[in-house]
JSON list of N, CA and C in Angstrom, two decimals:
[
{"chain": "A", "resi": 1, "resn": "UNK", "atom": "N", "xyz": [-10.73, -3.18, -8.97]},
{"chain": "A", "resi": 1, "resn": "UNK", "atom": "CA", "xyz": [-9.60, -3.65, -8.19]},
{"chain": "A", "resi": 1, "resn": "UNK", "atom": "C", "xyz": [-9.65, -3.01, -6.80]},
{"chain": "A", "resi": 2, "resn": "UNK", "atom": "N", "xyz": [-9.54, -3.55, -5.83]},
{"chain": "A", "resi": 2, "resn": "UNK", "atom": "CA", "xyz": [-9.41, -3.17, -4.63]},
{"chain": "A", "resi": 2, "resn": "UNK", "atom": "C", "xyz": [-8.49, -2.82, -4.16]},
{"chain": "A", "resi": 3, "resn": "UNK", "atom": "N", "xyz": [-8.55, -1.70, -3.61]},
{"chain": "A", "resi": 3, "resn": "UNK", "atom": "CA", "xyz": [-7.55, -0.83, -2.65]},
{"chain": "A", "resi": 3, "resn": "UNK", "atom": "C", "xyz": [-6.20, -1.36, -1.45]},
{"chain": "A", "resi": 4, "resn": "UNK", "atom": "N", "xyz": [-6.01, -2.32, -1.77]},
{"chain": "A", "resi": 4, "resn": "UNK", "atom": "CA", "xyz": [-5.24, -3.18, -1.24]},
{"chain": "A", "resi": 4, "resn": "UNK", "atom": "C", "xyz": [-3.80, -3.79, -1.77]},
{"chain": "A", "resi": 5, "resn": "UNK", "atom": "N", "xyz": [-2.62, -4.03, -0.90]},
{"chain": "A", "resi": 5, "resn": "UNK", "atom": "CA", "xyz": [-1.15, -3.96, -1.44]},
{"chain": "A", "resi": 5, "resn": "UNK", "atom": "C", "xyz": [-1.28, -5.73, -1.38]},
{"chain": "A", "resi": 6, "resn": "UNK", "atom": "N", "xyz": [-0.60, -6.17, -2.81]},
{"chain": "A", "resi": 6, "resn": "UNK", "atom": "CA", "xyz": [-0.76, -7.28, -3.17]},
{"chain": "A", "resi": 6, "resn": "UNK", "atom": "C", "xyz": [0.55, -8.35, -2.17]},
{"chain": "A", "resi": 7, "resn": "UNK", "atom": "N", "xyz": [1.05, -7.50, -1.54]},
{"chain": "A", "resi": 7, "resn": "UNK", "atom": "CA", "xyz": [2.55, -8.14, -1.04]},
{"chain": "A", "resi": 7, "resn": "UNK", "atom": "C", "xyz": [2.21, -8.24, 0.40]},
{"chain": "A", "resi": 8, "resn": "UNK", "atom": "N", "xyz": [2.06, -7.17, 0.81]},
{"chain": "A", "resi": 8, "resn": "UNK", "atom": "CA", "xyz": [1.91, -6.80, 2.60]},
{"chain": "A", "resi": 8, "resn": "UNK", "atom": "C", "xyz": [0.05, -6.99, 2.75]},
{"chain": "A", "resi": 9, "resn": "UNK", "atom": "N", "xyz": [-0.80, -6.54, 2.22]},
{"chain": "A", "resi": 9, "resn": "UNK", "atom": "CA", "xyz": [-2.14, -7.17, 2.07]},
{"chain": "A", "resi": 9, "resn": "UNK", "atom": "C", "xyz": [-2.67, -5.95, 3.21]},
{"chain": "A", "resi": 10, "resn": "UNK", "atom": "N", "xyz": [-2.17, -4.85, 3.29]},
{"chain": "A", "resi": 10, "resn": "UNK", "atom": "CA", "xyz": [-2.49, -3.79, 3.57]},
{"chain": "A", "resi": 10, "resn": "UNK", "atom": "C", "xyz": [-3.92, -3.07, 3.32]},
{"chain": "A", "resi": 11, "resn": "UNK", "atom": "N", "xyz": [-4.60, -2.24, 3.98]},
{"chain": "A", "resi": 11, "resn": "UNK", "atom": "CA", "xyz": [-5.77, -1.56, 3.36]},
{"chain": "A", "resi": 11, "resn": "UNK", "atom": "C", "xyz": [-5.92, -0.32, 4.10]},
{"chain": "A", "resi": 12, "resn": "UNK", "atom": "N", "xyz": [-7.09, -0.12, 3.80]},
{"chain": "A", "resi": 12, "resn": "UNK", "atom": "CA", "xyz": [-7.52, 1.45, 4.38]},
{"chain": "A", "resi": 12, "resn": "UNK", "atom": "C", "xyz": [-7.65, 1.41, 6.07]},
{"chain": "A", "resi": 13, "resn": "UNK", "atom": "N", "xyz": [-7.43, 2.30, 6.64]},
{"chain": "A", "resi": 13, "resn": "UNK", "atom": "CA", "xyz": [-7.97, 2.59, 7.97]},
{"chain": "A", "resi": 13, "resn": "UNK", "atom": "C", "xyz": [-8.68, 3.20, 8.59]},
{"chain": "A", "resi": 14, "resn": "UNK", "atom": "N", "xyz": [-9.46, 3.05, 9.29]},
{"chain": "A", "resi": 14, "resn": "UNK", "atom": "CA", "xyz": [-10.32, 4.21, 9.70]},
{"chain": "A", "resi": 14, "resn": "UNK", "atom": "C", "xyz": [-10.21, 5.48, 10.81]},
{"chain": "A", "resi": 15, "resn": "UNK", "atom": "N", "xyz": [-10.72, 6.38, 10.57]},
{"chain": "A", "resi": 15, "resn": "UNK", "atom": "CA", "xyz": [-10.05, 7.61, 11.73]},
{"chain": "A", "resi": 15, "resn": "UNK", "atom": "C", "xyz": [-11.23, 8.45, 11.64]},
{"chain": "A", "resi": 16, "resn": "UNK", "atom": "N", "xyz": [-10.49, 9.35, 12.43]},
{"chain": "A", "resi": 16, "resn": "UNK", "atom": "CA", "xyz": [-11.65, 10.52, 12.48]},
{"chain": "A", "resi": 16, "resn": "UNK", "atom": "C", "xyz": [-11.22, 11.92, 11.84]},
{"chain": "A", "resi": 17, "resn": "UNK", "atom": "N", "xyz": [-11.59, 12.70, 11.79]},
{"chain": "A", "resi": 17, "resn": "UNK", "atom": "CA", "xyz": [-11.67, 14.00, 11.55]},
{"chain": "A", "resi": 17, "resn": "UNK", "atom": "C", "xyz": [-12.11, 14.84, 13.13]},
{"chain": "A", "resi": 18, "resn": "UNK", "atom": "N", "xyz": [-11.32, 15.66, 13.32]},
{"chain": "A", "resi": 18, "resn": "UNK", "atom": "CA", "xyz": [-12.15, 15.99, 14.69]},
{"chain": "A", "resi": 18, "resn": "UNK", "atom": "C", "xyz": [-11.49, 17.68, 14.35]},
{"chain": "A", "resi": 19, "resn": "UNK", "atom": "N", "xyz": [-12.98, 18.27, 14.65]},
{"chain": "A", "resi": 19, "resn": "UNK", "atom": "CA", "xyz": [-13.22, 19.49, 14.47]},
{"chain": "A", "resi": 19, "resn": "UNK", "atom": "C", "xyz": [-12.98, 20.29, 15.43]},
{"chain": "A", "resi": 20, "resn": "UNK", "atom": "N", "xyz": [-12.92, 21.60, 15.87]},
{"chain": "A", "resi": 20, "resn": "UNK", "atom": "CA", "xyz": [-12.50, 22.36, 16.28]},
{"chain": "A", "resi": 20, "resn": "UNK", "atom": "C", "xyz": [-13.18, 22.36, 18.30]},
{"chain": "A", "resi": 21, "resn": "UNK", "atom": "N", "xyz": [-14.40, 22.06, 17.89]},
{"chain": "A", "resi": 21, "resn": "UNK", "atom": "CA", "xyz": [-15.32, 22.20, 18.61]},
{"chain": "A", "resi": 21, "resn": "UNK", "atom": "C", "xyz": [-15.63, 20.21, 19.18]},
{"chain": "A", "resi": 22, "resn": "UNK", "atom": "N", "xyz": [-14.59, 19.34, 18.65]},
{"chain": "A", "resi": 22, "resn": "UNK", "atom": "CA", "xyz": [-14.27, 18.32, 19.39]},
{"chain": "A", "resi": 22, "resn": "UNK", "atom": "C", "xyz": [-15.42, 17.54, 18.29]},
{"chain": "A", "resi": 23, "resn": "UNK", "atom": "N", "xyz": [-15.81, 17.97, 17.42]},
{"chain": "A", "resi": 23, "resn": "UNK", "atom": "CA", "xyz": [-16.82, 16.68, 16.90]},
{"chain": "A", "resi": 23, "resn": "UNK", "atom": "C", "xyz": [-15.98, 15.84, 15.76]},
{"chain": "A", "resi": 24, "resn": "UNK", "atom": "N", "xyz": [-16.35, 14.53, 15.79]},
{"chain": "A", "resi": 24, "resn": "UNK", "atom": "CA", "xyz": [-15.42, 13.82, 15.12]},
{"chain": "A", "resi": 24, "resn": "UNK", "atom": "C", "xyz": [-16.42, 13.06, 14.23]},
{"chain": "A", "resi": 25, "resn": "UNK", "atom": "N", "xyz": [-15.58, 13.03, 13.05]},
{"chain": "A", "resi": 25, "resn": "UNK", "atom": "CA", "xyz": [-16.40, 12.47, 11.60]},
{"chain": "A", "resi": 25, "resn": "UNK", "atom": "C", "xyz": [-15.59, 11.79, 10.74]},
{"chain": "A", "resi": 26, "resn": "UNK", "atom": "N", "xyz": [-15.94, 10.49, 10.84]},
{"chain": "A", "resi": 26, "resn": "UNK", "atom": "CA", "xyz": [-15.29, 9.31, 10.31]},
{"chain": "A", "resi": 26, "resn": "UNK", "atom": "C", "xyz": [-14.77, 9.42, 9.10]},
{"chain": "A", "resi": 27, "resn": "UNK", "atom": "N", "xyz": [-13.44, 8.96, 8.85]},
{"chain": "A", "resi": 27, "resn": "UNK", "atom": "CA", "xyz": [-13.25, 9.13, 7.17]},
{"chain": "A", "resi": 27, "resn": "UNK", "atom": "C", "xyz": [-12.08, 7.81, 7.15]},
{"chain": "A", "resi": 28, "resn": "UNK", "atom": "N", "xyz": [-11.50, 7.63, 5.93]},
{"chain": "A", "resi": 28, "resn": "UNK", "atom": "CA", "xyz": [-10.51, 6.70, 5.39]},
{"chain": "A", "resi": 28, "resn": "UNK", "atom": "C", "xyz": [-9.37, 7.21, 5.49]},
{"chain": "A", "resi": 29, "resn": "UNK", "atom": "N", "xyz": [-8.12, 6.52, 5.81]},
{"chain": "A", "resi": 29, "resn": "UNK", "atom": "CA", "xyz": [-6.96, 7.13, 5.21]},
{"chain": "A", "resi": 29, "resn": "UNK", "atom": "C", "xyz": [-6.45, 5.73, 4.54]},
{"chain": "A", "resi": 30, "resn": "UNK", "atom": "N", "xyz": [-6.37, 6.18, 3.09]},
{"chain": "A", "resi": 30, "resn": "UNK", "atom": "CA", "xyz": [-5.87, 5.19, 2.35]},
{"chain": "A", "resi": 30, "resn": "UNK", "atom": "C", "xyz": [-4.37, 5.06, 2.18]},
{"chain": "A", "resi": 31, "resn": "UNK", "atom": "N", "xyz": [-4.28, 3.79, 1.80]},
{"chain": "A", "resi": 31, "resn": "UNK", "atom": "CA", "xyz": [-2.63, 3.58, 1.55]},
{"chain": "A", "resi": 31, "resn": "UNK", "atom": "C", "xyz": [-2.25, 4.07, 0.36]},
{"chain": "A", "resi": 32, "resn": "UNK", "atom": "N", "xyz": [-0.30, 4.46, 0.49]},
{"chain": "A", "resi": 32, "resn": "UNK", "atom": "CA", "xyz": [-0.41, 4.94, -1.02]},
{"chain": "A", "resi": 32, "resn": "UNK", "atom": "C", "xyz": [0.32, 3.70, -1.45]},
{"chain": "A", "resi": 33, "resn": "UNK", "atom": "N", "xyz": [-1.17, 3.59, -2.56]},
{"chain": "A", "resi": 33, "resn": "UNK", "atom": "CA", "xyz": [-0.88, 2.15, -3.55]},
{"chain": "A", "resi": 33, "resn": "UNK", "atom": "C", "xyz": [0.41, 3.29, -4.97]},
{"chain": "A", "resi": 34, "resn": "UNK", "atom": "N", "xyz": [0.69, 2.19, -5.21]},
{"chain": "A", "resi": 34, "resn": "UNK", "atom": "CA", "xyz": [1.72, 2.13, -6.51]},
{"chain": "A", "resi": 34, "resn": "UNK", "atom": "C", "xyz": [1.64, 1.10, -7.47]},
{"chain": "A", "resi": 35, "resn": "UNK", "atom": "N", "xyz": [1.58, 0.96, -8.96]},
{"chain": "A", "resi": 35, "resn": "UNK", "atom": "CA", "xyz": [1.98, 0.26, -9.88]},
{"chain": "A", "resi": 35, "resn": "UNK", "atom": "C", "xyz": [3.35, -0.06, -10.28]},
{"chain": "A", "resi": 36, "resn": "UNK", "atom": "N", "xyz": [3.70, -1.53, -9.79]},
{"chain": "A", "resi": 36, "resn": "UNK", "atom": "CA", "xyz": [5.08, -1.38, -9.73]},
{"chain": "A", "resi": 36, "resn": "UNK", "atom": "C", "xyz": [5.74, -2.53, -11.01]},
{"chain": "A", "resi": 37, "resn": "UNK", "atom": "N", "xyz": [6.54, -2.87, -11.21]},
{"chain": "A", "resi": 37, "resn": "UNK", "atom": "CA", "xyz": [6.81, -3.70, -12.21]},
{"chain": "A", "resi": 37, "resn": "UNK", "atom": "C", "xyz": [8.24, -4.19, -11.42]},
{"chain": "A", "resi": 38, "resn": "UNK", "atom": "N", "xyz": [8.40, -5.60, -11.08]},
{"chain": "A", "resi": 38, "resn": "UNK", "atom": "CA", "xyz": [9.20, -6.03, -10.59]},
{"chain": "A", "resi": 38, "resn": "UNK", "atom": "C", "xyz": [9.56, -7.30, -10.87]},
{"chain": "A", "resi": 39, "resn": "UNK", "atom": "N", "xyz": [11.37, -7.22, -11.49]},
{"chain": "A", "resi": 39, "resn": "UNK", "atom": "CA", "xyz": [11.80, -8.50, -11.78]},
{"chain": "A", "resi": 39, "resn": "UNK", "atom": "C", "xyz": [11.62, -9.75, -10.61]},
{"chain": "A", "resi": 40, "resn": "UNK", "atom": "N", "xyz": [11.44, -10.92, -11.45]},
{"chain": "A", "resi": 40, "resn": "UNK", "atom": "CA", "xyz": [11.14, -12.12, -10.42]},
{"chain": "A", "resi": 40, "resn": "UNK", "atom": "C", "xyz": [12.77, -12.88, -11.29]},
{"chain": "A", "resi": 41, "resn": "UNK", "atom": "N", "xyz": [13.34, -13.25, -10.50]},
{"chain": "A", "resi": 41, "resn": "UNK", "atom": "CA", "xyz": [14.31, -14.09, -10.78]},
{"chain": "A", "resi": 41, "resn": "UNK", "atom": "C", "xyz": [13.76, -15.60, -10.57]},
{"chain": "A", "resi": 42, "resn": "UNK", "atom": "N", "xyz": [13.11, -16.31, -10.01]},
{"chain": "A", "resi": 42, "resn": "UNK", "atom": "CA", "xyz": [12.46, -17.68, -10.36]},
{"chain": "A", "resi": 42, "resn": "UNK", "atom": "C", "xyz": [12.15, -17.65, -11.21]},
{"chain": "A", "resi": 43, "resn": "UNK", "atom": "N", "xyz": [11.15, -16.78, -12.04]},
{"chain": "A", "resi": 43, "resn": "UNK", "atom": "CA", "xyz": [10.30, -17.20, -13.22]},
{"chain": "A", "resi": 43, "resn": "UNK", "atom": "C", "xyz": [11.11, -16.39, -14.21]},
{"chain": "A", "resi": 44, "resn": "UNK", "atom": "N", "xyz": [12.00, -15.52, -14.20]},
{"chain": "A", "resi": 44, "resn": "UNK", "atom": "CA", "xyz": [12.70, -14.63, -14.87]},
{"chain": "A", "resi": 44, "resn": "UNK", "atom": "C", "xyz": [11.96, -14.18, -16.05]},
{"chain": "A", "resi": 45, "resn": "UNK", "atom": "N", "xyz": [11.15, -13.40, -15.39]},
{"chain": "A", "resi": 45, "resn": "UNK", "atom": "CA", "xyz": [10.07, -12.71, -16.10]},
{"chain": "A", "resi": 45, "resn": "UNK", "atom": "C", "xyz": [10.07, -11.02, -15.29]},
{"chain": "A", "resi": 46, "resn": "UNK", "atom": "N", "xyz": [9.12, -10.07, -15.83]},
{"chain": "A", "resi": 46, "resn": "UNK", "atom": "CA", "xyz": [8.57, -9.29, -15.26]},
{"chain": "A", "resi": 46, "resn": "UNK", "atom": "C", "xyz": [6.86, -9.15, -14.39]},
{"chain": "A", "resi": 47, "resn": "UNK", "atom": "N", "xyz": [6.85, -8.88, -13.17]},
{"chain": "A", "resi": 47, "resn": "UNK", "atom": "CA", "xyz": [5.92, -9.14, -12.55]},
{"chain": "A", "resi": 47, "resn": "UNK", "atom": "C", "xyz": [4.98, -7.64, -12.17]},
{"chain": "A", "resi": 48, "resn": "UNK", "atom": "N", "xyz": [4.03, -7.48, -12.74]},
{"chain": "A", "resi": 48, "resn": "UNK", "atom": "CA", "xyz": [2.84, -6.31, -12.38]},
{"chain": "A", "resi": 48, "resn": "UNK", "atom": "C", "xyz": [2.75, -6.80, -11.33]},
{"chain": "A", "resi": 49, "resn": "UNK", "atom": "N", "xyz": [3.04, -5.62, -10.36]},
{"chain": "A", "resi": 49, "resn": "UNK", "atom": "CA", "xyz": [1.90, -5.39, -8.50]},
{"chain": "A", "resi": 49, "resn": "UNK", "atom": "C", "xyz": [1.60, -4.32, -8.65]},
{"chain": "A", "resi": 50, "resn": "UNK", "atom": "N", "xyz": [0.37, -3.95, -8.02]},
{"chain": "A", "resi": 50, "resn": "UNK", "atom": "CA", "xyz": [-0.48, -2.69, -7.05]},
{"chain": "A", "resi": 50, "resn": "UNK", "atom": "C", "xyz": [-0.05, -2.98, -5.86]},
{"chain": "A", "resi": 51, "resn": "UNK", "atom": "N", "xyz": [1.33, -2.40, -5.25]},
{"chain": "A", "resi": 51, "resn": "UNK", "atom": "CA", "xyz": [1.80, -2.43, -3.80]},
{"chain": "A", "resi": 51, "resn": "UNK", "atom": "C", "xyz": [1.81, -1.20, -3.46]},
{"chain": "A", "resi": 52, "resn": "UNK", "atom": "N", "xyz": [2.06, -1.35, -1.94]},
{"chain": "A", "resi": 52, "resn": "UNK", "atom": "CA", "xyz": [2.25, -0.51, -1.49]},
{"chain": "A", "resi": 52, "resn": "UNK", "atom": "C", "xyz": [3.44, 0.48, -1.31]},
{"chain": "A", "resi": 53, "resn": "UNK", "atom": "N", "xyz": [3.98, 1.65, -1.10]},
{"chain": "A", "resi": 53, "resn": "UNK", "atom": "CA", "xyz": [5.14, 2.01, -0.78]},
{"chain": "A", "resi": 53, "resn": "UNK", "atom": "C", "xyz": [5.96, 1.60, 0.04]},
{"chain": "A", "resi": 54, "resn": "UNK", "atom": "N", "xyz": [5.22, 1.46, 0.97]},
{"chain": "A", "resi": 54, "resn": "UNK", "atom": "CA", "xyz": [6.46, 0.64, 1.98]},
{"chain": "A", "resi": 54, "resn": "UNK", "atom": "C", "xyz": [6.79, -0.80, 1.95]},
{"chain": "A", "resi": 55, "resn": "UNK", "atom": "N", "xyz": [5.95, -1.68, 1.13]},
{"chain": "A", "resi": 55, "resn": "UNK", "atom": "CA", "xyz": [6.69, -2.57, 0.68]},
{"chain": "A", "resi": 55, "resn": "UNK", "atom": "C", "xyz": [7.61, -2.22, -0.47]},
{"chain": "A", "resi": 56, "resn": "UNK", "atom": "N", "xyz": [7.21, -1.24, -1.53]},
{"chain": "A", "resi": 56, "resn": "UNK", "atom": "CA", "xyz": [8.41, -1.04, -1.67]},
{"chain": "A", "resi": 56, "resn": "UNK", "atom": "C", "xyz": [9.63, -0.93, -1.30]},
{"chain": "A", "resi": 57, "resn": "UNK", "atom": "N", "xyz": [9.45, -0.34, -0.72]},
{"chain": "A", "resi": 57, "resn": "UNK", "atom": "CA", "xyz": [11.54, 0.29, 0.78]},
{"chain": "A", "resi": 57, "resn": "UNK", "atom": "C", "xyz": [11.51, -1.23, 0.87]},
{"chain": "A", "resi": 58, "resn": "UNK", "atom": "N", "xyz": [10.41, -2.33, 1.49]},
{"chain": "A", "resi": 58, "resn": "UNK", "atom": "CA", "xyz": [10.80, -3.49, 1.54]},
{"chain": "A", "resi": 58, "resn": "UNK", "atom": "C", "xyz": [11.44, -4.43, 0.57]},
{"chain": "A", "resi": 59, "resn": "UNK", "atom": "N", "xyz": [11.18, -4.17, -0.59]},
{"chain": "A", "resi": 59, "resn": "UNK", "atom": "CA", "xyz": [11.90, -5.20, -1.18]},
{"chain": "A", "resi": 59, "resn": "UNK", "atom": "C", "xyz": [13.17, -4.46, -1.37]},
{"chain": "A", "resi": 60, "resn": "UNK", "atom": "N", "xyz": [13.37, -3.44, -2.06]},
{"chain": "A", "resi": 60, "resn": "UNK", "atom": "CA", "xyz": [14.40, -2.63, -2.01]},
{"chain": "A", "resi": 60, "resn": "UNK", "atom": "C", "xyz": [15.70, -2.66, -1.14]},
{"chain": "A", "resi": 61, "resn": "UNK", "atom": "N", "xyz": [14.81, -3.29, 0.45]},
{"chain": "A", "resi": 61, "resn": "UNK", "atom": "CA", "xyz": [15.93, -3.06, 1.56]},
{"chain": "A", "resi": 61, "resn": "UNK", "atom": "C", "xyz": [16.57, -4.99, 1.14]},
{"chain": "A", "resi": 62, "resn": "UNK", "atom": "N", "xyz": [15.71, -5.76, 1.34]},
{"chain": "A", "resi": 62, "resn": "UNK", "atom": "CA", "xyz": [16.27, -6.91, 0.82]},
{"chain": "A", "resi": 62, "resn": "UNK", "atom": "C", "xyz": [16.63, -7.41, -0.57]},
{"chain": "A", "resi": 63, "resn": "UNK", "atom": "N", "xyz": [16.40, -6.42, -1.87]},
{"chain": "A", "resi": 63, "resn": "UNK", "atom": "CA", "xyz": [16.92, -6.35, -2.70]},
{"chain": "A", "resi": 63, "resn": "UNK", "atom": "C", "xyz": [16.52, -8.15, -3.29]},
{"chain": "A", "resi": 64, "resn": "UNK", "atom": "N", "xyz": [15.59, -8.08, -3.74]},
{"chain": "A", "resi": 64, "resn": "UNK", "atom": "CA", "xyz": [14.44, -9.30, -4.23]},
{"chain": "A", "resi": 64, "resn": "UNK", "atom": "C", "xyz": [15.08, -9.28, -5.50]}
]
């Protein structure tokens, strides 16, 4: 499964590391994924996502 938020479609980014002495060395900063379980009122079921946190606060703030 890939590292990616199933809602916002979010992923990793790239950056540097930069050392003391100014040298810089590429690395990831990943998103923090979550396993979330969220009621769907259309299908009135329960719905598995790998989202992200801040879509979390998002649905949360519009209360889905």
């Amino acid at each position: 499964m890939s590292k990616k938020c199933q809602v916002t479609n979010k992923k990793a980014n790239n950056a540097y590391v930069i050392s003391h002495s100014h040298i810089r060395t590429k690395r990831l900063q990943h998103i923090n994924l979550q396993n979330k379980k969220i009621w769907s009122k259309t299908q009135s079921c329960w719905i598995r996502l790998r989202i992200s946190a801040k879509a979390i606060k998002s649905i949360a703030k519009i209360s889905i």
